[in-house]
Amino acid sequence: MDAAEFRRRGKEMVDYVADYLENIEQRPVYPDLEPGYLRSLIPNEAPAEPETYEEIMKDVERVIMPGITHWHSPYFYAYFPAASSYPAMLADMLCTAIGCIGFSWAASPACTELETVMMDWLGKMLQLPEHFIAGTHGHGGGVIQGTASEATLMSLLAARCKAVRRVQASNSELPEAEIFSKLVAYTSEQAHSSVERAALIGGVMMRKVPTDNSYAVGGDMLKKMVEEDKAAGLIPFYFCATLGTTPSCAFDHIAELGPLCESTVAAHWQIPLGRRFRSLKLWFVFRMYGLSGLQAHIRKQVGLAKEFESLVRADKRFEICAEVIMGLVCFRLKGSNELNQDLLKRITNGREIHLVPCQLSSRFVLRFAICARTTESRHIQQAWHHITQLTFELLQEPNH
């Protein structure tokens, strides 16, 4: 492919993407396939000779799209928002074209410096304390991690490193392996599994802190556990707070937890040496939306969640299972876990909307997350109508 063909194909791809997103409502949000469907649709080996662009794009519709869960459909209410936008897509294209590997400042100065500034922009948007900001003094700052799991692991490794140095400063003959065996980390019992995985990779024990009635960790419980572990000769060194748990979007009480924790110094901020020019996406999005546009988007998502909550509360067959925070509603049919499992199975098999469950206080709960940028009130109303219709059919069966 030369530059001339790239221009032509690039315009075609932009049209394809725009058409896909504009018409995404017409596609079933969840695929109707069995695991392993794809292998029989493509050759067992890469082609020996080049194939045409037209052939590849035909296979996108034939092979790929039937197996896509459409995260940007306004009928996708599972997991969490994937946060894509047109400015981000354009920036991603430019990032790929530049193709630098930012493993040092000299490798591509703009890549390093823009990421530092974008982290400051984000920190100021969130109104973080000044010591989180790099500014011109370099005391704060950070980098964009590939995933939240990577960010958790990096923070745990940084805290572990500091803890080992602190212990060895007072007892230089104590071997590192013995220190590791005494280190203990903490997180909410509602925390994502990636936090526990970080402890496994980091080679330290992790204790799960019980939550209160709102599924959040409070300062008193953490303090009690830390004091118990210190008395047992262990070395508490790390607590991973959660601001928006995966099951219910609960926020740990950081105003209580913060004073119990000491700040950690993160000299090494990421696992890989190199990184893509990821900050271009932030730069484009921040500038083309502005702070007011980002705020409006978040408030719209929260408003839609509140609308769905009101629909649930108005139907006496259902109950809300956790405080509605941000864009997530946790609800269920009043009745057994099996009844709610049957309802979710019908929702999934219908493929009109897509939800996933969670467990709260040993109860099987349905999660309704506002995810797509294009979700509007009519989609919420249609989703609720679909849920209530399936509920009516379910409750008409003799065994229910």
Tab-separated table of C-alpha atoms in Angstrom:
chain	number	residue	atom	x	y	z
A	1	MET	CA	0.000	0.000	0.000
A	2	ASP	CA	1.506	3.308	-1.096
A	3	ALA	CA	0.580	6.809	0.059
A	4	ALA	CA	-2.020	7.264	-2.680
A	5	GLU	CA	-3.858	4.059	-1.786
A	6	PHE	CA	-3.540	4.851	1.907
A	7	ARG	CA	-5.329	8.156	1.340
A	8	ARG	CA	-8.162	6.362	-0.465
A	9	ARG	CA	-8.431	3.460	1.964
A	10	GLY	CA	-8.112	5.786	4.943
A	11	LYS	CA	-11.148	7.779	3.796
A	12	GLU	CA	-13.030	4.537	3.238
A	13	MET	CA	-12.149	3.329	6.725
A	14	VAL	CA	-13.331	6.589	8.305
A	15	ASP	CA	-16.629	6.162	6.442
A	16	TYR	CA	-16.854	2.537	7.576
A	17	VAL	CA	-16.245	3.473	11.226
A	18	ALA	CA	-18.710	6.365	11.076
A	19	ASP	CA	-21.360	4.140	9.479
A	20	TYR	CA	-20.708	1.411	12.048
A	21	LEU	CA	-21.199	3.780	14.981
A	22	GLU	CA	-24.155	5.629	13.464
A	23	ASN	CA	-25.985	2.359	12.763
A	24	ILE	CA	-24.777	0.319	15.727
A	25	GLU	CA	-28.294	0.121	17.188
A	26	GLN	CA	-29.293	-2.104	14.272
A	27	ARG	CA	-26.789	-4.779	15.290
A	28	PRO	CA	-27.559	-7.308	18.063
A	29	VAL	CA	-25.621	-6.021	21.050
A	30	TYR	CA	-24.447	-9.507	22.051
A	31	PRO	CA	-23.226	-12.228	19.638
A	32	ASP	CA	-25.081	-15.496	19.196
A	33	LEU	CA	-22.052	-17.779	18.878
A	34	GLU	CA	-20.277	-20.661	20.549
A	35	PRO	CA	-16.616	-20.513	21.657
A	36	GLY	CA	-14.276	-21.483	18.836
A	37	TYR	CA	-16.524	-20.122	16.070
A	38	LEU	CA	-13.765	-18.159	14.322
A	39	ARG	CA	-11.094	-20.753	13.614
A	40	SER	CA	-13.140	-22.566	10.969
A	41	LEU	CA	-13.818	-19.290	9.133
A	42	ILE	CA	-10.194	-18.406	8.368
A	43	PRO	CA	-7.197	-20.363	7.022
A	44	ASN	CA	-4.915	-22.248	9.394
A	45	GLU	CA	-1.868	-20.318	8.189
A	46	ALA	CA	-1.044	-16.787	7.082
A	47	PRO	CA	-1.332	-16.226	3.295
A	48	ALA	CA	1.823	-16.767	1.279
A	49	GLU	CA	0.853	-14.046	-1.184
A	50	PRO	CA	-0.716	-10.627	-0.546
A	51	GLU	CA	-4.488	-10.330	-0.427
A	52	THR	CA	-6.530	-7.328	-1.457
A	53	TYR	CA	-7.959	-4.716	0.890
A	54	GLU	CA	-11.446	-5.505	-0.439
A	55	GLU	CA	-11.058	-9.155	0.571
A	56	ILE	CA	-9.981	-8.175	4.067
A	57	MET	CA	-12.906	-5.784	4.574
A	58	LYS	CA	-15.367	-8.432	3.365
A	59	ASP	CA	-13.971	-10.728	6.052
A	60	VAL	CA	-14.400	-8.023	8.682
A	61	GLU	CA	-18.164	-8.352	8.209
A	62	ARG	CA	-18.094	-12.107	7.616
A	63	VAL	CA	-15.692	-13.148	10.381
A	64	ILE	CA	-15.180	-10.351	12.895
A	65	MET	CA	-18.448	-8.451	13.300
A	66	PRO	CA	-20.573	-11.559	14.067
A	67	GLY	CA	-18.303	-12.165	17.051
A	68	ILE	CA	-18.318	-8.619	18.433
A	69	THR	CA	-20.015	-7.555	21.643
A	70	HIS	CA	-20.849	-3.985	20.725
A	71	TRP	CA	-19.581	-1.979	23.690
A	72	HIS	CA	-20.615	1.317	22.094
A	73	SER	CA	-24.207	0.285	21.479
A	74	PRO	CA	-26.729	2.310	23.488
A	75	TYR	CA	-28.168	-1.065	24.498
A	76	PHE	CA	-24.897	-2.176	26.105
A	77	TYR	CA	-25.271	-1.934	29.910
A	78	ALA	CA	-22.633	-4.433	31.027
A	79	TYR	CA	-19.292	-3.991	32.784
A	80	PHE	CA	-18.349	-0.281	32.497
A	81	PRO	CA	-17.948	2.467	29.840
A	82	ALA	CA	-15.238	1.890	27.239
A	83	ALA	CA	-14.846	5.654	26.770
A	84	SER	CA	-14.284	6.102	23.041
A	85	SER	CA	-14.915	9.256	21.028
A	86	TYR	CA	-14.243	10.603	17.560
A	87	PRO	CA	-11.401	12.897	18.743
A	88	ALA	CA	-9.760	9.916	20.469
A	89	MET	CA	-9.998	7.817	17.290
A	90	LEU	CA	-8.326	10.525	15.230
A	91	ALA	CA	-5.584	10.908	17.829
A	92	ASP	CA	-5.050	7.148	17.828
A	93	MET	CA	-4.492	7.284	14.086
A	94	LEU	CA	-1.864	10.005	14.495
A	95	CYS	CA	-0.224	8.099	17.363
A	96	THR	CA	0.116	5.024	15.151
A	97	ALA	CA	1.476	7.089	12.265
A	98	ILE	CA	4.168	8.723	14.407
A	99	GLY	CA	4.966	5.300	15.841
A	100	CYS	CA	7.576	6.409	18.380
A	101	ILE	CA	8.682	4.238	21.305
A	102	GLY	CA	8.950	6.641	24.213
A	103	PHE	CA	11.425	4.806	26.435
A	104	SER	CA	13.336	8.000	27.218
A	105	TRP	CA	13.069	11.751	26.732
A	106	ALA	CA	15.556	11.643	23.847
A	107	ALA	CA	13.618	8.860	22.097
A	108	SER	CA	10.875	11.411	21.405
A	109	PRO	CA	10.776	14.525	23.608
A	110	ALA	CA	7.185	15.454	22.745
A	111	CYS	CA	5.972	11.975	23.753
A	112	THR	CA	7.503	12.290	27.231
A	113	GLU	CA	6.655	15.922	27.843
A	114	LEU	CA	3.061	15.891	26.584
A	115	GLU	CA	2.263	12.902	28.794
A	116	THR	CA	3.632	14.756	31.821
A	117	VAL	CA	1.540	17.832	31.034
A	118	MET	CA	-1.612	15.802	30.307
A	119	MET	CA	-1.284	14.082	33.687
A	120	ASP	CA	-1.120	17.528	35.260
A	121	TRP	CA	-4.204	18.640	33.317
A	122	LEU	CA	-6.074	15.561	34.537
A	123	GLY	CA	-4.897	16.031	38.107
A	124	LYS	CA	-6.106	19.614	38.110
A	125	MET	CA	-9.455	18.586	36.611
A	126	LEU	CA	-9.856	16.190	39.527
A	127	GLN	CA	-8.690	18.885	41.954
A	128	LEU	CA	-5.935	16.690	43.340
A	129	PRO	CA	-3.575	18.211	45.929
A	130	GLU	CA	-0.601	20.151	44.575
A	131	HIS	CA	1.915	17.439	45.453
A	132	PHE	CA	0.293	15.156	42.848
A	133	ILE	CA	1.170	17.655	40.090
A	134	ALA	CA	4.518	17.583	38.306
A	135	GLY	CA	4.430	21.246	37.239
A	136	THR	CA	7.913	22.589	36.616
A	137	HIS	CA	9.465	21.127	39.782
A	138	GLY	CA	8.937	17.442	39.076
A	139	HIS	CA	7.753	16.508	42.580
A	140	GLY	CA	4.476	14.863	41.514
A	141	GLY	CA	3.200	13.520	38.210
A	142	GLY	CA	2.741	10.091	36.700
A	143	VAL	CA	2.327	8.194	33.450
A	144	ILE	CA	-0.583	6.655	31.575
A	145	GLN	CA	-0.800	2.958	32.355
A	146	GLY	CA	-2.053	0.430	29.841
A	147	THR	CA	-4.696	-0.878	32.259
A	148	ALA	CA	-5.947	-0.276	35.800
A	149	SER	CA	-4.424	-3.648	36.702
A	150	GLU	CA	-0.974	-2.379	35.715
A	151	ALA	CA	-1.490	0.785	37.751
A	152	THR	CA	-2.410	-1.241	40.845
A	153	LEU	CA	0.608	-3.505	40.444
A	154	MET	CA	2.960	-0.541	40.002
A	155	SER	CA	1.685	1.173	43.142
A	156	LEU	CA	2.043	-2.041	45.146
A	157	LEU	CA	5.600	-2.637	43.903
A	158	ALA	CA	6.557	0.947	44.731
A	159	ALA	CA	5.124	0.609	48.243
A	160	ARG	CA	6.878	-2.740	48.702
A	161	CYS	CA	10.210	-1.224	47.670
A	162	LYS	CA	9.806	1.630	50.153
A	163	ALA	CA	8.804	-0.737	52.945
A	164	VAL	CA	11.842	-2.955	52.409
A	165	ARG	CA	14.181	0.044	52.435
A	166	ARG	CA	12.577	1.396	55.601
A	167	VAL	CA	12.974	-1.921	57.441
A	168	GLN	CA	16.536	-2.456	56.250
A	169	ALA	CA	17.484	1.067	57.310
A	170	SER	CA	16.861	0.038	60.920
A	171	ASN	CA	18.066	-3.560	60.535
A	172	SER	CA	20.522	-3.858	57.661
A	173	GLU	CA	21.243	-7.545	58.308
A	174	LEU	CA	17.626	-8.623	57.872
A	175	PRO	CA	17.358	-10.487	54.525
A	176	GLU	CA	14.894	-9.246	51.944
A	177	ALA	CA	13.159	-12.628	51.763
A	178	GLU	CA	12.321	-12.490	55.478
A	179	ILE	CA	10.925	-8.964	55.097
A	180	PHE	CA	8.743	-10.099	52.173
A	181	SER	CA	7.294	-12.895	54.311
A	182	LYS	CA	6.054	-10.324	56.842
A	183	LEU	CA	4.692	-7.693	54.479
A	184	VAL	CA	0.907	-7.426	54.420
A	185	ALA	CA	-1.294	-5.404	52.070
A	186	TYR	CA	-4.994	-4.562	52.392
A	187	THR	CA	-7.926	-3.930	50.112
A	188	SER	CA	-11.706	-3.977	50.201
A	189	GLU	CA	-13.548	-7.278	50.079
A	190	GLN	CA	-15.403	-5.618	47.179
A	191	ALA	CA	-12.201	-4.748	45.282
A	192	HIS	CA	-11.563	-6.003	41.761
A	193	SER	CA	-9.723	-9.302	41.422
A	194	SER	CA	-6.801	-7.479	39.777
A	195	VAL	CA	-5.855	-6.064	43.203
A	196	GLU	CA	-5.476	-9.540	44.667
A	197	ARG	CA	-3.578	-10.565	41.527
A	198	ALA	CA	-1.142	-7.690	42.067
A	199	ALA	CA	-0.338	-9.092	45.513
A	200	LEU	CA	0.267	-12.548	44.028
A	201	ILE	CA	2.661	-11.110	41.448
A	202	GLY	CA	4.315	-8.940	44.093
A	203	GLY	CA	4.845	-11.934	46.377
A	204	VAL	CA	3.082	-10.442	49.397
A	205	MET	CA	0.071	-11.456	51.456
A	206	MET	CA	-3.117	-9.424	51.106
A	207	ARG	CA	-5.977	-9.175	53.559
A	208	LYS	CA	-9.481	-8.186	52.512
A	209	VAL	CA	-11.130	-5.546	54.661
A	210	PRO	CA	-14.847	-6.040	55.450
A	211	THR	CA	-17.115	-3.260	54.220
A	212	ASP	CA	-20.009	-1.389	55.801
A	213	ASN	CA	-23.664	-1.439	54.730
A	214	SER	CA	-22.824	0.706	51.705
A	215	TYR	CA	-20.131	-1.790	50.605
A	216	ALA	CA	-17.364	0.728	51.391
A	217	VAL	CA	-14.292	0.381	53.628
A	218	GLY	CA	-14.156	2.675	56.662
A	219	GLY	CA	-11.181	3.860	58.684
A	220	ASP	CA	-12.053	2.041	61.924
A	221	MET	CA	-12.046	-1.414	60.381
A	222	LEU	CA	-8.748	-0.882	58.550
A	223	LYS	CA	-7.130	0.572	61.689
A	224	LYS	CA	-8.223	-2.449	63.730
A	225	MET	CA	-6.737	-4.902	61.212
A	226	VAL	CA	-3.473	-2.971	60.919
A	227	GLU	CA	-3.041	-2.886	64.700
A	228	GLU	CA	-3.723	-6.624	64.940
A	229	ASP	CA	-1.135	-7.402	62.276
A	230	LYS	CA	1.493	-5.149	63.851
A	231	ALA	CA	0.959	-6.911	67.172
A	232	ALA	CA	1.488	-10.244	65.372
A	233	GLY	CA	4.871	-9.071	64.046
A	234	LEU	CA	3.728	-8.367	60.493
A	235	ILE	CA	4.586	-5.255	58.489
A	236	PRO	CA	1.537	-3.432	57.064
A	237	PHE	CA	2.705	-1.477	54.031
A	238	TYR	CA	-0.079	-0.936	51.485
A	239	PHE	CA	-3.800	-0.261	51.205
A	240	CYS	CA	-5.563	-0.122	47.839
A	241	ALA	CA	-8.692	2.019	48.167
A	242	THR	CA	-11.452	1.653	45.604
A	243	LEU	CA	-13.331	4.654	44.253
A	244	GLY	CA	-16.151	2.876	42.459
A	245	THR	CA	-16.144	-0.868	43.151
A	246	THR	CA	-16.891	-3.191	40.248
A	247	PRO	CA	-20.043	-4.740	41.779
A	248	SER	CA	-21.814	-1.600	43.031
A	249	CYS	CA	-19.605	1.474	42.361
A	250	ALA	CA	-19.119	1.984	46.113
A	251	PHE	CA	-16.541	4.561	47.194
A	252	ASP	CA	-14.265	3.721	50.123
A	253	HIS	CA	-14.148	6.431	52.794
A	254	ILE	CA	-10.811	7.926	51.778
A	255	ALA	CA	-11.146	10.883	54.147
A	256	GLU	CA	-10.936	8.344	56.983
A	257	LEU	CA	-8.439	6.035	55.285
A	258	GLY	CA	-5.949	8.630	54.092
A	259	PRO	CA	-4.588	9.578	57.524
A	260	LEU	CA	-3.881	5.886	58.229
A	261	CYS	CA	-1.667	5.597	55.184
A	262	GLU	CA	1.704	7.088	54.422
A	263	SER	CA	2.608	8.506	51.028
A	264	THR	CA	4.676	6.313	48.746
A	265	VAL	CA	7.544	7.635	46.575
A	266	ALA	CA	7.022	5.842	42.778
A	267	ALA	CA	10.709	6.347	41.238
A	268	HIS	CA	9.775	3.802	38.597
A	269	TRP	CA	6.303	4.455	37.234
A	270	GLN	CA	5.676	1.663	34.754
A	271	ILE	CA	6.585	-1.927	33.950
A	272	PRO	CA	7.495	-1.651	30.237
A	273	LEU	CA	10.494	0.412	29.181
A	274	GLY	CA	8.774	1.796	26.093
A	275	ARG	CA	5.335	3.266	25.603
A	276	ARG	CA	3.142	4.580	22.795
A	277	PHE	CA	2.356	8.258	22.293
A	278	ARG	CA	-0.756	7.723	24.392
A	279	SER	CA	-1.097	11.276	25.615
A	280	LEU	CA	-2.154	12.448	22.139
A	281	LYS	CA	-5.585	10.970	22.824
A	282	LEU	CA	-5.939	12.951	26.026
A	283	TRP	CA	-4.699	16.115	24.309
A	284	PHE	CA	-7.275	15.812	21.520
A	285	VAL	CA	-10.154	14.869	23.836
A	286	PHE	CA	-9.432	17.496	26.490
A	287	ARG	CA	-9.189	20.226	23.875
A	288	MET	CA	-12.157	19.217	21.710
A	289	TYR	CA	-14.509	18.561	24.640
A	290	GLY	CA	-13.186	21.032	27.164
A	291	LEU	CA	-13.736	20.559	30.872
A	292	SER	CA	-17.362	21.657	30.512
A	293	GLY	CA	-18.014	19.071	27.804
A	294	LEU	CA	-16.524	16.250	29.881
A	295	GLN	CA	-18.565	17.340	32.887
A	296	ALA	CA	-21.728	17.444	30.779
A	297	HIS	CA	-21.064	13.906	29.524
A	298	ILE	CA	-20.582	12.525	33.047
A	299	ARG	CA	-23.675	14.326	34.345
A	300	LYS	CA	-25.730	12.987	31.464
A	301	GLN	CA	-24.676	9.412	32.273
A	302	VAL	CA	-25.491	9.920	35.953
A	303	GLY	CA	-28.878	11.391	35.021
A	304	LEU	CA	-29.712	8.393	32.860
A	305	ALA	CA	-28.829	6.050	35.715
A	306	LYS	CA	-31.132	8.014	38.022
A	307	GLU	CA	-33.888	7.724	35.407
A	308	PHE	CA	-33.470	3.946	35.319
A	309	GLU	CA	-33.431	3.846	39.127
A	310	SER	CA	-36.786	5.648	39.222
A	311	LEU	CA	-38.268	3.099	36.827
A	312	VAL	CA	-37.091	0.234	39.037
A	313	ARG	CA	-38.395	1.837	42.231
A	314	ALA	CA	-41.803	2.384	40.642
A	315	ASP	CA	-42.208	-1.371	40.033
A	316	LYS	CA	-42.892	-3.169	43.321
A	317	ARG	CA	-41.642	-6.455	41.904
A	318	PHE	CA	-38.074	-5.101	41.945
A	319	GLU	CA	-35.678	-3.693	44.514
A	320	ILE	CA	-32.591	-1.446	44.407
A	321	CYS	CA	-29.657	-3.245	46.048
A	322	ALA	CA	-27.084	-0.465	46.531
A	323	GLU	CA	-26.906	3.296	46.498
A	324	VAL	CA	-26.922	4.539	42.908
A	325	ILE	CA	-23.572	6.246	42.396
A	326	MET	CA	-22.355	7.600	39.064
A	327	GLY	CA	-23.822	5.595	36.162
A	328	LEU	CA	-24.494	2.188	37.737
A	329	VAL	CA	-27.781	0.766	39.052
A	330	CYS	CA	-27.772	-2.520	41.000
A	331	PHE	CA	-31.238	-4.091	41.090
A	332	ARG	CA	-33.010	-7.419	41.235
A	333	LEU	CA	-36.378	-9.089	41.252
A	334	LYS	CA	-37.669	-9.656	44.771
A	335	GLY	CA	-37.228	-13.344	45.279
A	336	SER	CA	-34.624	-16.060	45.049
A	337	ASN	CA	-31.228	-15.927	43.394
A	338	GLU	CA	-32.450	-18.583	40.966
A	339	LEU	CA	-35.296	-16.323	39.864
A	340	ASN	CA	-32.884	-13.534	39.035
A	341	GLN	CA	-30.513	-15.910	37.297
A	342	ASP	CA	-33.404	-17.030	35.093
A	343	LEU	CA	-34.251	-13.411	34.288
A	344	LEU	CA	-30.673	-12.595	33.304
A	345	LYS	CA	-30.525	-15.725	31.127
A	346	ARG	CA	-33.612	-14.535	29.243
A	347	ILE	CA	-32.136	-11.059	28.842
A	348	THR	CA	-28.877	-12.466	27.481
A	349	ASN	CA	-30.582	-14.889	25.110
A	350	GLY	CA	-32.809	-12.106	23.788
A	351	ARG	CA	-29.711	-10.150	22.682
A	352	GLU	CA	-31.622	-6.852	22.677
A	353	ILE	CA	-29.747	-5.492	25.694
A	354	HIS	CA	-26.675	-6.745	27.524
A	355	LEU	CA	-26.223	-6.860	31.319
A	356	VAL	CA	-23.908	-8.735	33.670
A	357	PRO	CA	-24.499	-9.740	37.315
A	358	CYS	CA	-22.691	-9.319	40.610
A	359	GLN	CA	-22.964	-10.694	44.141
A	360	LEU	CA	-23.934	-8.316	46.968
A	361	SER	CA	-24.477	-9.744	50.447
A	362	SER	CA	-24.795	-13.244	48.932
A	363	ARG	CA	-27.559	-12.046	46.613
A	364	PHE	CA	-27.517	-12.433	42.835
A	365	VAL	CA	-27.874	-8.879	41.528
A	366	LEU	CA	-28.234	-7.397	38.033
A	367	ARG	CA	-25.968	-4.467	37.109
A	368	PHE	CA	-27.298	-1.802	34.743
A	369	ALA	CA	-24.379	0.420	33.731
A	370	ILE	CA	-24.776	3.433	31.442
A	371	CYS	CA	-21.894	2.830	29.044
A	372	ALA	CA	-22.291	4.208	25.525
A	373	ARG	CA	-21.719	7.850	24.678
A	374	THR	CA	-24.858	7.810	22.512
A	375	THR	CA	-27.252	6.370	25.125
A	376	GLU	CA	-30.377	8.512	25.492
A	377	SER	CA	-33.558	8.401	27.572
A	378	ARG	CA	-35.436	6.478	24.858
A	379	HIS	CA	-32.888	3.663	25.106
A	380	ILE	CA	-33.338	3.485	28.876
A	381	GLN	CA	-37.117	3.368	28.490
A	382	GLN	CA	-36.885	0.675	25.816
A	383	ALA	CA	-34.471	-1.392	27.917
A	384	TRP	CA	-36.790	-1.238	30.928
A	385	HIS	CA	-39.777	-2.193	28.783
A	386	HIS	CA	-37.825	-5.220	27.557
A	387	ILE	CA	-36.859	-6.225	31.107
A	388	THR	CA	-40.421	-5.931	32.411
A	389	GLN	CA	-41.794	-7.875	29.455
A	390	LEU	CA	-39.373	-10.730	30.124
A	391	THR	CA	-40.215	-10.517	33.827
A	392	PHE	CA	-43.927	-10.893	33.106
A	393	GLU	CA	-43.275	-13.976	30.962
A	394	LEU	CA	-40.984	-15.440	33.633
A	395	LEU	CA	-43.473	-14.981	36.457
A	396	GLN	CA	-46.250	-16.626	34.433
A	397	GLU	CA	-44.412	-19.949	34.511
A	398	PRO	CA	-45.733	-22.406	37.123
A	399	ASN	CA	-42.374	-22.962	38.841
A	400	HIS	CA	-42.145	-19.222	39.623
